[in-house]
Tab-separated table of C-alpha atoms and ligand atoms in Angstrom:
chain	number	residue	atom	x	y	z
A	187	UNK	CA	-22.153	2.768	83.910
A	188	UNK	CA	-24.999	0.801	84.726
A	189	UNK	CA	-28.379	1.582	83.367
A	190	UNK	CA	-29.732	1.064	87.007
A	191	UNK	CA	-29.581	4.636	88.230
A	192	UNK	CA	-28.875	4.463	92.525
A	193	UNK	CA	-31.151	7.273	93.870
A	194	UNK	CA	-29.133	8.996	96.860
A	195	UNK	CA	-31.054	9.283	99.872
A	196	UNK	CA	-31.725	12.259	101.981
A	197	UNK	CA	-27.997	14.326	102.694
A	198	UNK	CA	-27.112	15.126	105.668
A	199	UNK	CA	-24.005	15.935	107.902
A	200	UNK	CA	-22.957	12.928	109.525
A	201	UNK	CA	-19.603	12.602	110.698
A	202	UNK	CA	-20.385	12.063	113.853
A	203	UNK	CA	-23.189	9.680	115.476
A	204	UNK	CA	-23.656	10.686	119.178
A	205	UNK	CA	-25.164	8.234	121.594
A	206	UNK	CA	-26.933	9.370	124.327
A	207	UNK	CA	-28.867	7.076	126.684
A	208	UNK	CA	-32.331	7.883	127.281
A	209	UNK	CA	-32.542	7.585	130.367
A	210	UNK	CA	-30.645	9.826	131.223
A	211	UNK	CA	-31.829	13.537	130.844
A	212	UNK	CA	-28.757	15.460	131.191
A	213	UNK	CA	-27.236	13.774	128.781
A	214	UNK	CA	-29.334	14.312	126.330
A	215	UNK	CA	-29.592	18.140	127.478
A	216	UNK	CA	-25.828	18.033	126.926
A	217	UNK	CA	-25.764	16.601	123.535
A	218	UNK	CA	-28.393	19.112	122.159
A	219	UNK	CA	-25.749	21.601	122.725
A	220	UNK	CA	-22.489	20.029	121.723
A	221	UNK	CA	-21.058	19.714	118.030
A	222	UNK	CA	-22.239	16.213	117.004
A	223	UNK	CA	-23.747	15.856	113.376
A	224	UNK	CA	-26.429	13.308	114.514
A	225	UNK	CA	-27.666	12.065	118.085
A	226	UNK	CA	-29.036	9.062	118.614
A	227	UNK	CA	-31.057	8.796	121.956
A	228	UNK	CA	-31.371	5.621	123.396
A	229	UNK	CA	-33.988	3.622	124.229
A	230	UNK	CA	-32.203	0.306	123.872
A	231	UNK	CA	-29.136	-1.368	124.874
A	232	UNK	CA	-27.680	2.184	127.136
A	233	UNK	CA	-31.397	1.811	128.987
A	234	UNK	CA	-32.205	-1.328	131.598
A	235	UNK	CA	-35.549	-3.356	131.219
A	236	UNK	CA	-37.246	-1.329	134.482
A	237	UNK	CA	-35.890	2.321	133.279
A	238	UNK	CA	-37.376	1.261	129.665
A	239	UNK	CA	-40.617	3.170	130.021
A	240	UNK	CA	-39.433	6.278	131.701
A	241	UNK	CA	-36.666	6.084	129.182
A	242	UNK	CA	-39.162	6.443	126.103
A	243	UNK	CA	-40.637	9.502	127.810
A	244	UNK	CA	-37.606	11.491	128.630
A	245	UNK	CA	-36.746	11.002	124.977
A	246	UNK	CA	-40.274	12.201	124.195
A	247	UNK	CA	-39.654	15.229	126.413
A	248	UNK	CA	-36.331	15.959	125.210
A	249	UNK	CA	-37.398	16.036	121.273
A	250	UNK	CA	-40.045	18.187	122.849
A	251	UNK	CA	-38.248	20.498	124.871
A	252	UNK	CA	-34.373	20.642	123.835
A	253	UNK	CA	-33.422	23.312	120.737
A	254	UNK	CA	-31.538	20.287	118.632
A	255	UNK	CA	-31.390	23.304	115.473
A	256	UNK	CA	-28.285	22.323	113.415
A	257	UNK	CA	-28.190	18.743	113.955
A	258	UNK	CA	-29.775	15.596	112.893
A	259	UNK	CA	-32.043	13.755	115.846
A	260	UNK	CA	-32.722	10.094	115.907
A	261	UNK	CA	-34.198	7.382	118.427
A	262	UNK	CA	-32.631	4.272	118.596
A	263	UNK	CA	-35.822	2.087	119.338
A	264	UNK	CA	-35.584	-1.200	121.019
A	265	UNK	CA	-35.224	-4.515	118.846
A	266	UNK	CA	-38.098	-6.095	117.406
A	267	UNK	CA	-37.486	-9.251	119.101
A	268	UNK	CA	-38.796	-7.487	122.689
A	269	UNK	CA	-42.055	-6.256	123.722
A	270	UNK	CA	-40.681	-2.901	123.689
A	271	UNK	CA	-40.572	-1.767	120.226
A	272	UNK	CA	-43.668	-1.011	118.868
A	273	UNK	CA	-44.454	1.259	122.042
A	274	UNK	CA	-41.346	2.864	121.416
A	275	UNK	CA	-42.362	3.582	117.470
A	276	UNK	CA	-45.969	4.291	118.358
A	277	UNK	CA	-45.317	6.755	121.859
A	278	UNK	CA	-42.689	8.307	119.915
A	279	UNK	CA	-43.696	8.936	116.636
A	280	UNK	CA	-47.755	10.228	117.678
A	281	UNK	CA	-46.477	11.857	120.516
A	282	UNK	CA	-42.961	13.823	118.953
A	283	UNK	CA	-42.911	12.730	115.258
A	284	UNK	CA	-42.702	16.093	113.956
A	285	UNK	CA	-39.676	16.422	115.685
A	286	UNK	CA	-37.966	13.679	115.143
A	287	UNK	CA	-35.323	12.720	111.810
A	288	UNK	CA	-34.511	9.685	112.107
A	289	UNK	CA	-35.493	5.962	113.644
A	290	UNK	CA	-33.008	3.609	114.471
A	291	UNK	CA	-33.167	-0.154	114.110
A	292	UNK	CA	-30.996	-2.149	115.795
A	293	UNK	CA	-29.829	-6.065	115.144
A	294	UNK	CA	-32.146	-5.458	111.755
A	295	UNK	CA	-31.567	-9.335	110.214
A	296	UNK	CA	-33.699	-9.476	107.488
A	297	UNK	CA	-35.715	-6.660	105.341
A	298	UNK	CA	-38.821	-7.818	106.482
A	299	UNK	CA	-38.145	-6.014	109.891
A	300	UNK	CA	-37.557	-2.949	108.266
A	301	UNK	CA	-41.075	-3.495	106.361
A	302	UNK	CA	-42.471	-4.153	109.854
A	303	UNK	CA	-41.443	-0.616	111.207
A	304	UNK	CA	-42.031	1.155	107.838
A	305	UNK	CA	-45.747	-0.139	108.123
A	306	UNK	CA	-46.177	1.005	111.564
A	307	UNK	CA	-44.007	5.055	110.481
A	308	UNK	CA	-46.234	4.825	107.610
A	309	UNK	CA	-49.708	4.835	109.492
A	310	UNK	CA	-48.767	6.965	112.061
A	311	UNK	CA	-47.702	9.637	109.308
A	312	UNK	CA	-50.514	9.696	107.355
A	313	UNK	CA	-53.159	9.146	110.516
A	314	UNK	CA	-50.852	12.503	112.789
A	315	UNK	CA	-50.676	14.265	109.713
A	316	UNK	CA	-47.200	15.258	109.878
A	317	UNK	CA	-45.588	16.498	106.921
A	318	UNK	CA	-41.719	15.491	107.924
A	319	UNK	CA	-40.852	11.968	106.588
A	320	UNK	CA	-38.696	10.109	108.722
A	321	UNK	CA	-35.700	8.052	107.428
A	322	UNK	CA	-34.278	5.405	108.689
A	323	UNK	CA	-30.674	4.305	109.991
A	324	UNK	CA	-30.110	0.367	110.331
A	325	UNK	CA	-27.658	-1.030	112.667
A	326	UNK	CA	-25.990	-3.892	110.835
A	327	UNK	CA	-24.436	-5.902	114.155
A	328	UNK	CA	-25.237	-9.850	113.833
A	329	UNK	CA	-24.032	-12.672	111.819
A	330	UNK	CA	-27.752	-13.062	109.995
A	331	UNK	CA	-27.997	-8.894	109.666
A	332	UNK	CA	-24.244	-9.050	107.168
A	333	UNK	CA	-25.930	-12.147	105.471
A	334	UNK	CA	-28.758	-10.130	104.353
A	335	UNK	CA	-27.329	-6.854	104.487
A	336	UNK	CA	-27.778	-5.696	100.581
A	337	UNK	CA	-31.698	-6.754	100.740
A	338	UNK	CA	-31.578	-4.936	104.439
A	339	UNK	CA	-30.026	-2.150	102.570
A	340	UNK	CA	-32.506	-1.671	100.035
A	341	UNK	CA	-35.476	-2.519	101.735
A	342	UNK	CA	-37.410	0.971	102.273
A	343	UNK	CA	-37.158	3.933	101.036
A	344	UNK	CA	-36.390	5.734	103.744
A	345	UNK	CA	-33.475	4.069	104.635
A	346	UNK	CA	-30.810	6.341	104.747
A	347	UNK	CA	-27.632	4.831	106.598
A	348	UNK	CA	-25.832	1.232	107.713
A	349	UNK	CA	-24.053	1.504	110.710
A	350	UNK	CA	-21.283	-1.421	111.526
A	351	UNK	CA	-22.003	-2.107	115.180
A	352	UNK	CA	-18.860	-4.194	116.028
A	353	UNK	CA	-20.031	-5.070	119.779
A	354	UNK	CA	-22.789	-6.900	119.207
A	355	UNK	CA	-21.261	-8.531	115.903
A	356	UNK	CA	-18.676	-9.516	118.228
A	357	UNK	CA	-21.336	-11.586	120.199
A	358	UNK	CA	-22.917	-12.761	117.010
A	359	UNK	CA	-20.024	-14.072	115.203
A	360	UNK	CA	-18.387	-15.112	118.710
A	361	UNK	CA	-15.054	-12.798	116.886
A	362	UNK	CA	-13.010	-12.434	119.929
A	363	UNK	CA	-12.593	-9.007	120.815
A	364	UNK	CA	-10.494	-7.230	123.130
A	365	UNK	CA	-11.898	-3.596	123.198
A	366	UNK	CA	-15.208	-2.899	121.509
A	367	UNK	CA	-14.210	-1.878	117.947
A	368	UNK	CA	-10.714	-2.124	118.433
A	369	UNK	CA	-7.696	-4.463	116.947
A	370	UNK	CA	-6.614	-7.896	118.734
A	371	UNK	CA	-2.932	-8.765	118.262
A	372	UNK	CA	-4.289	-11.714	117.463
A	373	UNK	CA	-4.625	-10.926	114.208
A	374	UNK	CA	-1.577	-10.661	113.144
A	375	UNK	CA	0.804	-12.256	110.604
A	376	UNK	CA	4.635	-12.961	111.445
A	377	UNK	CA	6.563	-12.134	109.345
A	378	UNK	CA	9.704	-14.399	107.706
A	379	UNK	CA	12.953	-13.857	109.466
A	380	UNK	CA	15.236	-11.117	108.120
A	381	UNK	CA	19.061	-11.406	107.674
A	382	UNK	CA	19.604	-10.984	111.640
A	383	UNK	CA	16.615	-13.810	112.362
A	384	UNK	CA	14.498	-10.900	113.611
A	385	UNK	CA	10.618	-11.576	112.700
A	386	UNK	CA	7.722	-8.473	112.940
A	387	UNK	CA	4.308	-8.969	113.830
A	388	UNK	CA	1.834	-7.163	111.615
A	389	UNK	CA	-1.327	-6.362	112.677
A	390	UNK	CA	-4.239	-6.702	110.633
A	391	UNK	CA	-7.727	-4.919	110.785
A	392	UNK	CA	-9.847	-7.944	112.122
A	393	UNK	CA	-13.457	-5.406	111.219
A	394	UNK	CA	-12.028	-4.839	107.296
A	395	UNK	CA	-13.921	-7.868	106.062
A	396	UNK	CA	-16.988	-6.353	108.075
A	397	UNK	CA	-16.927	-2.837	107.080
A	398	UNK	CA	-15.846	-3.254	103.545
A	399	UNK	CA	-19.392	-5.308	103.320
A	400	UNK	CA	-21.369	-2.792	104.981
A	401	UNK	CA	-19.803	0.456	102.576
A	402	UNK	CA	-20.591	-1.928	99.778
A	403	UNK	CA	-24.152	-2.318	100.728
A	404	UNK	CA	-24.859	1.109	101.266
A	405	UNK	CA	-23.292	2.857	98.400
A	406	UNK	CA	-25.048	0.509	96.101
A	407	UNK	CA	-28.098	1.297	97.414
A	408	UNK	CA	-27.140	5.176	97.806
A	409	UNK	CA	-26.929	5.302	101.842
A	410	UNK	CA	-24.268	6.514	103.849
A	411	UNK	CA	-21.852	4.141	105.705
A	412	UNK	CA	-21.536	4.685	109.104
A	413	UNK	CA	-18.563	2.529	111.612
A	414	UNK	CA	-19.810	1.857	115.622
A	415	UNK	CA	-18.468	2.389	118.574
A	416	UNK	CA	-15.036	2.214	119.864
A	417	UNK	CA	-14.959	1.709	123.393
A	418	UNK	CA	-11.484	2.200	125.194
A	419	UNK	CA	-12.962	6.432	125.622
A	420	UNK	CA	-9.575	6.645	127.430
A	421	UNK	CA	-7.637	6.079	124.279
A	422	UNK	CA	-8.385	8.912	122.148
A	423	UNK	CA	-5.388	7.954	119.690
A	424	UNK	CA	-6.845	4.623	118.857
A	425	UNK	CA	-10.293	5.574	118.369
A	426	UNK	CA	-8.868	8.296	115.748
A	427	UNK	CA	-6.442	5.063	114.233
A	428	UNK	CA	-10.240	2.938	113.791
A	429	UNK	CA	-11.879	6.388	112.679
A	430	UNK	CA	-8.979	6.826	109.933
A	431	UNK	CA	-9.323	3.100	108.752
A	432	UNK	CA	-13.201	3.709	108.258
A	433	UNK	CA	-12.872	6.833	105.714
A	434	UNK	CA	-10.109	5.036	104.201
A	435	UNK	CA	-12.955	2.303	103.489
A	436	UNK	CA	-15.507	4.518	102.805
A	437	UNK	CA	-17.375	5.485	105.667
A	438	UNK	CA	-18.925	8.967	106.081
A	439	UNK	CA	-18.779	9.068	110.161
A	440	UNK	CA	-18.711	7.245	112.860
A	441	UNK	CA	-20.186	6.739	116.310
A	442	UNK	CA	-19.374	9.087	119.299
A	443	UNK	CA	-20.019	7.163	122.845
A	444	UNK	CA	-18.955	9.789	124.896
A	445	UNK	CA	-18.472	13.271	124.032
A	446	UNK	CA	-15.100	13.528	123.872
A	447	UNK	CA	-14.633	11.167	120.798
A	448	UNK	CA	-16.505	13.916	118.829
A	449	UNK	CA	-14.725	16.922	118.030
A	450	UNK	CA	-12.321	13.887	117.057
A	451	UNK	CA	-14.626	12.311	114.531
A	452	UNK	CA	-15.635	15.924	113.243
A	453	UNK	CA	-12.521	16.495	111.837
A	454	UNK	CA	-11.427	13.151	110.384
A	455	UNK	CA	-14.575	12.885	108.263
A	456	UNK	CA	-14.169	16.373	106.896
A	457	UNK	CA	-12.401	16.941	103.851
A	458	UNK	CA	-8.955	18.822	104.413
A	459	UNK	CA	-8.586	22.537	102.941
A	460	UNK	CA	-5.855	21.034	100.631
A	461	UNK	CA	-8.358	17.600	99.661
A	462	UNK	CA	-11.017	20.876	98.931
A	463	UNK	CA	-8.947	23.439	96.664
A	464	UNK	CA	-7.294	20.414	94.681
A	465	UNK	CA	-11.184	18.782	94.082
A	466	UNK	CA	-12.028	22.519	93.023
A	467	UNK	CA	-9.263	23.228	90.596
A	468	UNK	CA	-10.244	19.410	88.975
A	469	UNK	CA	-13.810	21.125	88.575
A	470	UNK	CA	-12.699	24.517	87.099
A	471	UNK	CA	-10.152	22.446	84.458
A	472	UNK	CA	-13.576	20.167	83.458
A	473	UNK	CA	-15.606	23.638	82.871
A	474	UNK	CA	-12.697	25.194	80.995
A	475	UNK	CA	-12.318	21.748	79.017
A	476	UNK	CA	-16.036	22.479	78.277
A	477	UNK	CA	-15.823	25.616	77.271
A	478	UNK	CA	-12.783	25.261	74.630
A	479	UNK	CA	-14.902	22.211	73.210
A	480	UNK	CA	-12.070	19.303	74.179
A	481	UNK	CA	-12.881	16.215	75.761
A	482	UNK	CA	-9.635	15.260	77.498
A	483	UNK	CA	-9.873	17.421	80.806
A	484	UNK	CA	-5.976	17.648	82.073
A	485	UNK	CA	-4.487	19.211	85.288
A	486	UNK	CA	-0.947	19.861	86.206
A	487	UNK	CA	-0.072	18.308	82.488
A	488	UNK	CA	-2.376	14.482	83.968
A	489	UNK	CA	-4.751	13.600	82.062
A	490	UNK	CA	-7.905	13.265	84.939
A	491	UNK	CA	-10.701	10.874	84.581
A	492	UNK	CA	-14.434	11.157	85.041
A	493	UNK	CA	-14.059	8.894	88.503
A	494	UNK	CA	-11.771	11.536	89.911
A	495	UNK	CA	-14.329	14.444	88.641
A	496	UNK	CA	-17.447	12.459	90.310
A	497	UNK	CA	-14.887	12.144	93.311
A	498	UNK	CA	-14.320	15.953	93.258
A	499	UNK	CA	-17.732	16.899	92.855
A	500	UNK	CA	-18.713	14.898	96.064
A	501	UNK	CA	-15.586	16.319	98.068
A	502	UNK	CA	-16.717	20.046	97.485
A	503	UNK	CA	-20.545	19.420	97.673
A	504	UNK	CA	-19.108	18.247	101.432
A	505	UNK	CA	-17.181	21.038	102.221
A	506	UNK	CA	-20.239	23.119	101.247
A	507	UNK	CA	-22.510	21.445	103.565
A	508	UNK	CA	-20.051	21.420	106.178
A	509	UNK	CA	-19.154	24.868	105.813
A	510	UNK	CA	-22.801	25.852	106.053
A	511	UNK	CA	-23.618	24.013	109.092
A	512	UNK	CA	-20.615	25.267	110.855
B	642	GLV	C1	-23.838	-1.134	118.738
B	642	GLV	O1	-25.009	-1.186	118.988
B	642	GLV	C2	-22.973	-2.246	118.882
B	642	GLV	O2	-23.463	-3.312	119.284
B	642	GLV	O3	-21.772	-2.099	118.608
B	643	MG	MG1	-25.628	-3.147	119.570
């Protein structure tokens, strides 16, 4: 182990990343009562340049008015490349701070723009008062955001999450793209000819590169890893494939664009009863290890490691929060 110790930032339940447009207050009424971990209201790329304004206070009424008890709240403020943002930070935070968890930064390209907004969250803190620290969650989605994305990473304190958002990365990069988030056959290898002269294709993962980056990133700077949007809402079996492929990698959750990709989401990024009771008995053989004084900790006659402990510790811490958040 390094002598560099990684602080963790703030936990919290976040399997599932709800978008919810803010200009639209039904919506957002909706959300506060469905199942997802964390909402994100919108004030940027769901909301059109003349609704911008009446956007920012809806969202202002809904943190006001809607019970969001049990879940994580967040406002996805415009970029800072429009004249938008710092009303959106500054309306916001003096006028709903206290009830708000989390900013959003979209496009973020450099750490320098997450110095800009922690400047301006910093003042307004200190000058309202309020006593709840807001984190932040940075949307990693252009070619100049994955260049810098380990100084973007570690760039505040209150960072607390990189999300992968694969449509506008898809601009960036000009990647061509199919379905937001989704595979192209494109990428695909053929395969040499069998016995008969019959080739496969194989599709490849076209985001791995992308999302293995991003996981890399945040875990080294102790933040949760969060995959984008998938946007084919009609094809609830390939948004669970692109979900699957993101825990596999390391992600904790991943984006919800319409309601019915959450309940999905929920459940992938949970640990299984099975993945639970197994990372439990690998905790009770390391106490009774302990306790009889010998250093080799063994299960079911294997001899288990101190990764797969660490792993089993963070598995059942999980399923704790999980279970107490319902
Ligand atoms: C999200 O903002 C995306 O561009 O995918
Ligand atoms: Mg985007």
């Amino acid at each position: 182990m390094s002598h560099k110790i990684v602080s963790q930032c703030t936990a919290r339940l976040n399997r599932s990343e709800q978008a919810v447009p803010g200009s639209n207050p039904t919506f957002m009424e909706k959300a506060s009562k469905g199942s997802a971990d964390v909402v994100f209201l919108d004030l940027e790329d769901a909301v059109a340049p003349d609704e911008k304004e009446q956007a920012r206070k809806n969202v202002i009424e809904a943190l006001h008015d809607l019970d969001w008890t049990g879940k994580t709240v967040s406002v996805r403020i415009n970029g800072l490349d429009t004249q938008y943002m710092y009303r959106d930070v500054v309306d916001v935070m003096e006028q709903a701070g206290d009830k708000l968890d989390l900013f959003m930064i979209p496009k973020a390209g450099t750490a320098a723009d997450i110095y800009m907004v922690d400047a301006l969250v910093n003042q307004i803190e200190i000058a309202k008062g309020y006593t709840k620290r807001i984190g932040f969650e940075m949307i990693i989605e252009t070619a100049l955001g994955m260049q810098n994305v380990h100084e973007i990473a570690s760039a505040s304190t209150r960072n607390e999450s990189l999300h992968f958002g694969v449509a506008d990365y898809a601009a960036s990069t000009q990647a061509r793209t199919i379905n937001i988030g989704g595979p192209n056959p494109d990428y695909s290898v053929l395969t040499h000819a069998d016995e008969n002269g019959k080739r496969d294709l194989h599709w490849g993962d076209m985001w791995h590169y992308a999302v293995a980056r991003m996981v890399v990133a945040a875990r080294a700077n102790g933040l949760r890893a969060i995959d984008g949007p998938f946007g084919d809402i009609s094809d609830p079996d390939g948004f669970a494939a692109q979900a699957r492929r993101s825990a596999v990698l390391g992600c904790e959750g991943k984006w919800a664009i319409h309601p019915s990709q959450v309940d999905i989401v929920n459940q992938i990024f949970s640990p299984s009863e099975e993945e639970v009771t197994r990372a439990k008995r690998v905790l009770s053989a390391m106490d009774e290890a302990k306790r009889e004084g010998r250093g080799a900790v063994t299960l079911d006659g294997r001899l288990i490691d101190l990764a797969s402990i660490r792993q089993a510790e963070v598995l059942v811490r999980k399923a704790e929060v999980i279970g107490s958040n319902g």
